Structure formats: C-alpha cells, structure tokens
Amino acid sequence: MTTIVAVRKGNQIAIAADSQTTFGDDQKLLAPYDCFHDKIFQHGDSYLAVSGSAAHDLVLKGALADLKKKDLSSRQGIFETFRKLHPKLKDAFYLRPEEDEEDPYESSQMMVVIANRHGIFGVYPMREIYEFSRVWAIGSGRKFAMGAMYAVYDQDLTAKEIAEIGVRAGCEFDVSSSLPMTVYTVELAAAAAKEA
C-alpha cells in the first residue's frame, strides 16, 4: 500500500513516494516511527521503488547486488535483467511465485518503477516491461496520483513539481499513503531527451 509516481517532462525525470507502511487493515507505521521510511532506493544511476510487500525492497536490493550482469537502461535490458532475477528470487530469497493458476507465467509478485537518465520504466509481476513517456503511478494511491498529475501536466511545472502533486493527492485520499514524501530527480540523457 503506497503512492509511488514518476514524471518525465522536458529533460528531467522525477520519482517520488509517500512514507507510510501499512500492516494488514488496521495498523500503520508513519515516517517519524520508521528509521527506513524512504521507499525509493538507488542502484547505480537508477532509482527504483517497489509496490507490494515491504519485504520486496530488501529482496530486490539484495538480488540486484548479487546479479553480475544487469541493464536498467532499456525495455529489453530490464526484461532480461528481471528474467535473470526471477530464479534468484525463488532460490535465494524464497519467493512464492503462485498467483492464479490461469496465469501464463510465474509471478515475481512485485511492481517496480525505475527512473534513470534513459526514461521511466515499469516492471509488472510477470515481467511485463513498460516505458512511460509522461507520468505513471503504482500503489494503492495510484488513481488519485494519476488524475492529479494528468490535470497539471501541461501547466508550467517541472517534473519534480508534478510528481509532488501526484504524491500529495495520493496521500490526501488514500488511507494507506502519508506524507512526508521523498523525491529524486535525474536529467535525461541527450538521446532520450531528443526522443521526447
């Protein structure tokens, strides 16, 4: 349960997240009580944030650190990286890949947003990889965040300002998201900026 957003505008990319952890339906852990409330972590020149179980954060950090060859710079590179990660998640971190028996593939059980100088990418449970050209959000506050960011995207605002508006909207209306937020920005690589 969370609100995680990413915005691409001009030559800037921003990624932002709320700071609340929720346990079941009736208990929350707010930032003043949580020594590690930042839901975004850096790996190389990329920022990553995970929606789903709180365990995913440490698991993904550990799995990425153990993987010798990884590429988070393109849709295909991210797919290959997460394809290599999946057996490690099962064998070394005890991931339970079962979801619906009708699913065509085993699930990695997490949604990840990646922001780096190459763009904004989303990784979904069956290793579906998307690249986003403007805004995206994951977590329980995503619908509020998406609506707010859509409403202001064409205004004279930076990617960081739009991301902050998205997280604030998620925190305002989603019971599982709370301020303060964390925000990180990166400048797009020259080739990626030309494509925008």
Coordinates of C-alpha atoms in Angstrom, one line a residue:
M1 CA 0.0 0.0 0.0
T2 CA 1.7 3.2 -1.2
T3 CA 1.7 6.0 -3.6
I4 CA 4.7 5.9 -6.0
V5 CA 4.9 8.2 -9.0
A6 CA 7.3 9.0 -11.8
V7 CA 7.2 12.0 -14.2
R8 CA 9.1 12.8 -17.4
K9 CA 8.9 16.4 -18.6
G10 CA 11.4 18.4 -20.6
N11 CA 14.9 17.0 -19.9
Q12 CA 14.0 16.0 -16.3
I13 CA 12.6 12.8 -14.7
A14 CA 11.3 12.8 -11.1
I15 CA 10.4 9.8 -9.0
A16 CA 8.5 10.3 -5.7
A17 CA 6.9 8.2 -3.0
D18 CA 5.0 8.6 0.3
S19 CA 6.4 7.2 3.5
Q20 CA 3.7 5.1 5.2
T21 CA 3.9 1.4 5.8
T22 CA 0.7 -0.4 6.4
F23 CA 0.3 -3.7 8.3
G24 CA -2.9 -5.5 7.4
D25 CA -6.1 -3.5 7.5
D26 CA -5.7 -1.7 10.8
Q27 CA -2.1 -0.6 11.6
K28 CA 0.1 1.9 10.0
L29 CA 3.8 2.9 10.6
L30 CA 4.4 6.6 9.9
A31 CA 7.7 8.2 9.0
P32 CA 8.6 9.5 12.5
Y33 CA 8.5 5.9 13.8
D34 CA 10.3 4.2 10.9
C35 CA 14.0 4.6 10.6
F36 CA 13.9 3.4 6.9
H37 CA 10.8 5.2 5.6
D38 CA 12.3 6.1 2.2
K39 CA 10.6 3.8 -0.4
I40 CA 13.0 4.7 -3.2
F41 CA 16.5 3.3 -3.5
Q42 CA 19.4 3.9 -5.8
H43 CA 21.1 1.2 -7.8
G44 CA 23.9 2.6 -10.0
D45 CA 22.4 5.5 -11.9
S46 CA 18.8 4.3 -11.4
Y47 CA 16.2 5.0 -8.8
L48 CA 13.8 2.1 -8.0
A49 CA 10.6 1.9 -5.9
V50 CA 8.6 -1.2 -5.3
S51 CA 4.9 -1.7 -4.6
G52 CA 3.7 -4.7 -2.7
S53 CA 5.1 -6.5 0.3
A54 CA 7.5 -4.4 2.4
A55 CA 9.9 -7.4 2.1
H56 CA 10.3 -6.7 -1.7
D57 CA 12.5 -3.7 -1.0
L58 CA 15.4 -5.6 0.7
V59 CA 14.9 -8.6 -1.5
L60 CA 15.2 -6.6 -4.7
K61 CA 18.3 -4.7 -3.4
G62 CA 19.9 -8.0 -2.5
A63 CA 19.0 -9.7 -5.7
L64 CA 20.3 -6.8 -7.9
A65 CA 23.5 -6.7 -5.9
D66 CA 24.1 -10.4 -6.5
L67 CA 23.4 -10.2 -10.2
K68 CA 26.7 -9.8 -12.2
K69 CA 25.2 -8.6 -15.5
K70 CA 22.3 -6.2 -15.4
D71 CA 20.9 -3.5 -17.7
L72 CA 18.3 -1.0 -16.5
S73 CA 18.7 1.3 -19.5
S74 CA 16.1 0.0 -21.9
R75 CA 12.9 -2.0 -22.0
Q76 CA 14.7 -5.1 -23.4
G77 CA 17.6 -4.7 -21.0
I78 CA 15.2 -4.5 -18.0
F79 CA 13.3 -7.6 -19.2
E80 CA 16.5 -9.6 -19.5
T81 CA 17.6 -8.4 -16.0
F82 CA 14.3 -9.4 -14.4
R83 CA 14.2 -12.7 -16.3
K84 CA 17.6 -13.5 -14.7
L85 CA 16.5 -12.2 -11.3
H86 CA 13.4 -14.4 -11.2
P87 CA 15.2 -17.7 -10.4
K88 CA 17.3 -16.0 -7.9
L89 CA 14.2 -14.6 -6.2
K90 CA 12.8 -18.1 -5.9
D91 CA 16.0 -19.9 -4.9
A92 CA 17.9 -17.5 -2.8
F93 CA 15.0 -15.3 -1.4
Y94 CA 12.2 -18.0 -1.2
L95 CA 9.7 -16.1 -3.4
R96 CA 6.4 -17.9 -3.8
P97 CA 5.6 -17.3 -7.5
E98 CA 2.0 -18.7 -7.4
E99 CA -0.9 -16.4 -8.2
D100 CA -3.8 -17.5 -10.4
E101 CA -3.4 -21.0 -12.0
E102 CA -4.6 -19.5 -15.3
D103 CA -1.6 -17.1 -15.4
P104 CA 0.7 -17.9 -18.3
Y105 CA 3.9 -17.4 -16.3
E106 CA 5.2 -17.5 -12.7
S107 CA 4.8 -14.2 -10.9
S108 CA 7.6 -12.2 -9.3
Q109 CA 4.9 -10.7 -7.0
M110 CA 6.1 -7.1 -7.3
M111 CA 5.5 -3.9 -9.3
V112 CA 8.6 -1.7 -9.7
V113 CA 9.1 1.8 -11.1
I114 CA 12.6 2.6 -12.4
A115 CA 13.7 6.1 -13.2
N116 CA 17.0 6.9 -14.7
R117 CA 18.6 9.1 -17.4
H118 CA 17.1 6.7 -20.1
G119 CA 13.5 7.1 -19.0
I120 CA 10.7 5.8 -16.8
F121 CA 10.1 2.1 -16.8
G122 CA 7.5 -0.1 -15.1
V123 CA 8.1 -3.8 -14.2
Y124 CA 4.9 -5.8 -13.5
P125 CA 4.6 -9.2 -11.8
M126 CA 5.0 -11.4 -14.8
R127 CA 8.0 -9.4 -16.0
E128 CA 5.9 -7.2 -18.3
I129 CA 8.1 -4.1 -19.0
Y130 CA 6.6 -0.7 -20.0
E131 CA 8.3 2.6 -20.8
F132 CA 6.3 5.7 -19.9
S133 CA 6.5 9.0 -21.8
R134 CA 4.8 11.4 -19.4
V135 CA 3.6 10.1 -16.0
W136 CA 2.9 6.9 -14.2
A137 CA 2.0 5.7 -10.7
I138 CA 1.7 2.5 -8.7
G139 CA 0.4 1.5 -5.4
S140 CA -3.0 2.0 -3.6
G141 CA -2.9 5.8 -4.2
R142 CA -2.1 5.5 -7.9
K143 CA -5.5 6.5 -9.2
F144 CA -5.6 9.7 -7.2
A145 CA -2.0 10.5 -8.2
M146 CA -2.6 9.8 -11.9
G147 CA -5.6 12.1 -12.0
A148 CA -3.8 14.9 -10.3
M149 CA -0.7 14.6 -12.5
Y150 CA -2.8 14.5 -15.6
A151 CA -4.7 17.6 -14.6
V152 CA -1.5 19.7 -14.1
Y153 CA 0.9 18.1 -16.6
D154 CA 0.5 20.8 -19.3
Q155 CA 0.9 23.7 -16.8
D156 CA 4.3 25.5 -16.4
L157 CA 5.6 23.0 -13.8
T158 CA 8.7 20.9 -13.6
A159 CA 8.7 17.1 -13.4
K160 CA 9.5 17.3 -9.7
E161 CA 6.6 19.7 -9.0
I162 CA 4.2 17.4 -10.9
A163 CA 5.5 14.3 -9.0
E164 CA 5.0 16.1 -5.7
I165 CA 1.4 17.0 -6.7
G166 CA 0.8 13.3 -7.5
V167 CA 2.1 12.0 -4.2
R168 CA 0.2 14.7 -2.3
A169 CA -3.1 13.7 -4.0
G170 CA -2.4 10.0 -3.1
C171 CA -1.7 10.9 0.5
E172 CA -4.8 13.1 0.7
F173 CA -7.3 10.5 -0.4
D174 CA -5.6 7.0 0.1
V175 CA -5.8 5.6 3.6
S176 CA -2.5 3.7 3.0
S177 CA -0.4 6.7 2.0
S178 CA 1.0 9.5 4.2
L179 CA 3.5 12.4 4.0
P180 CA 6.3 13.2 4.2
M181 CA 7.4 12.2 0.7
T182 CA 10.8 11.6 -0.9
V183 CA 11.6 12.9 -4.3
Y184 CA 14.6 12.3 -6.6
T185 CA 15.4 13.8 -10.0
V186 CA 17.6 12.9 -12.9
E187 CA 18.5 14.6 -16.1
L188 CA 17.6 12.7 -19.3
A189 CA 20.5 11.5 -21.5
A190 CA 20.8 13.6 -24.7
A191 CA 19.5 10.7 -26.9
A192 CA 16.5 10.2 -24.6
A193 CA 15.7 13.9 -24.4
K194 CA 15.6 14.1 -28.3
E195 CA 13.0 11.4 -28.4
A196 CA 10.7 13.4 -26.1

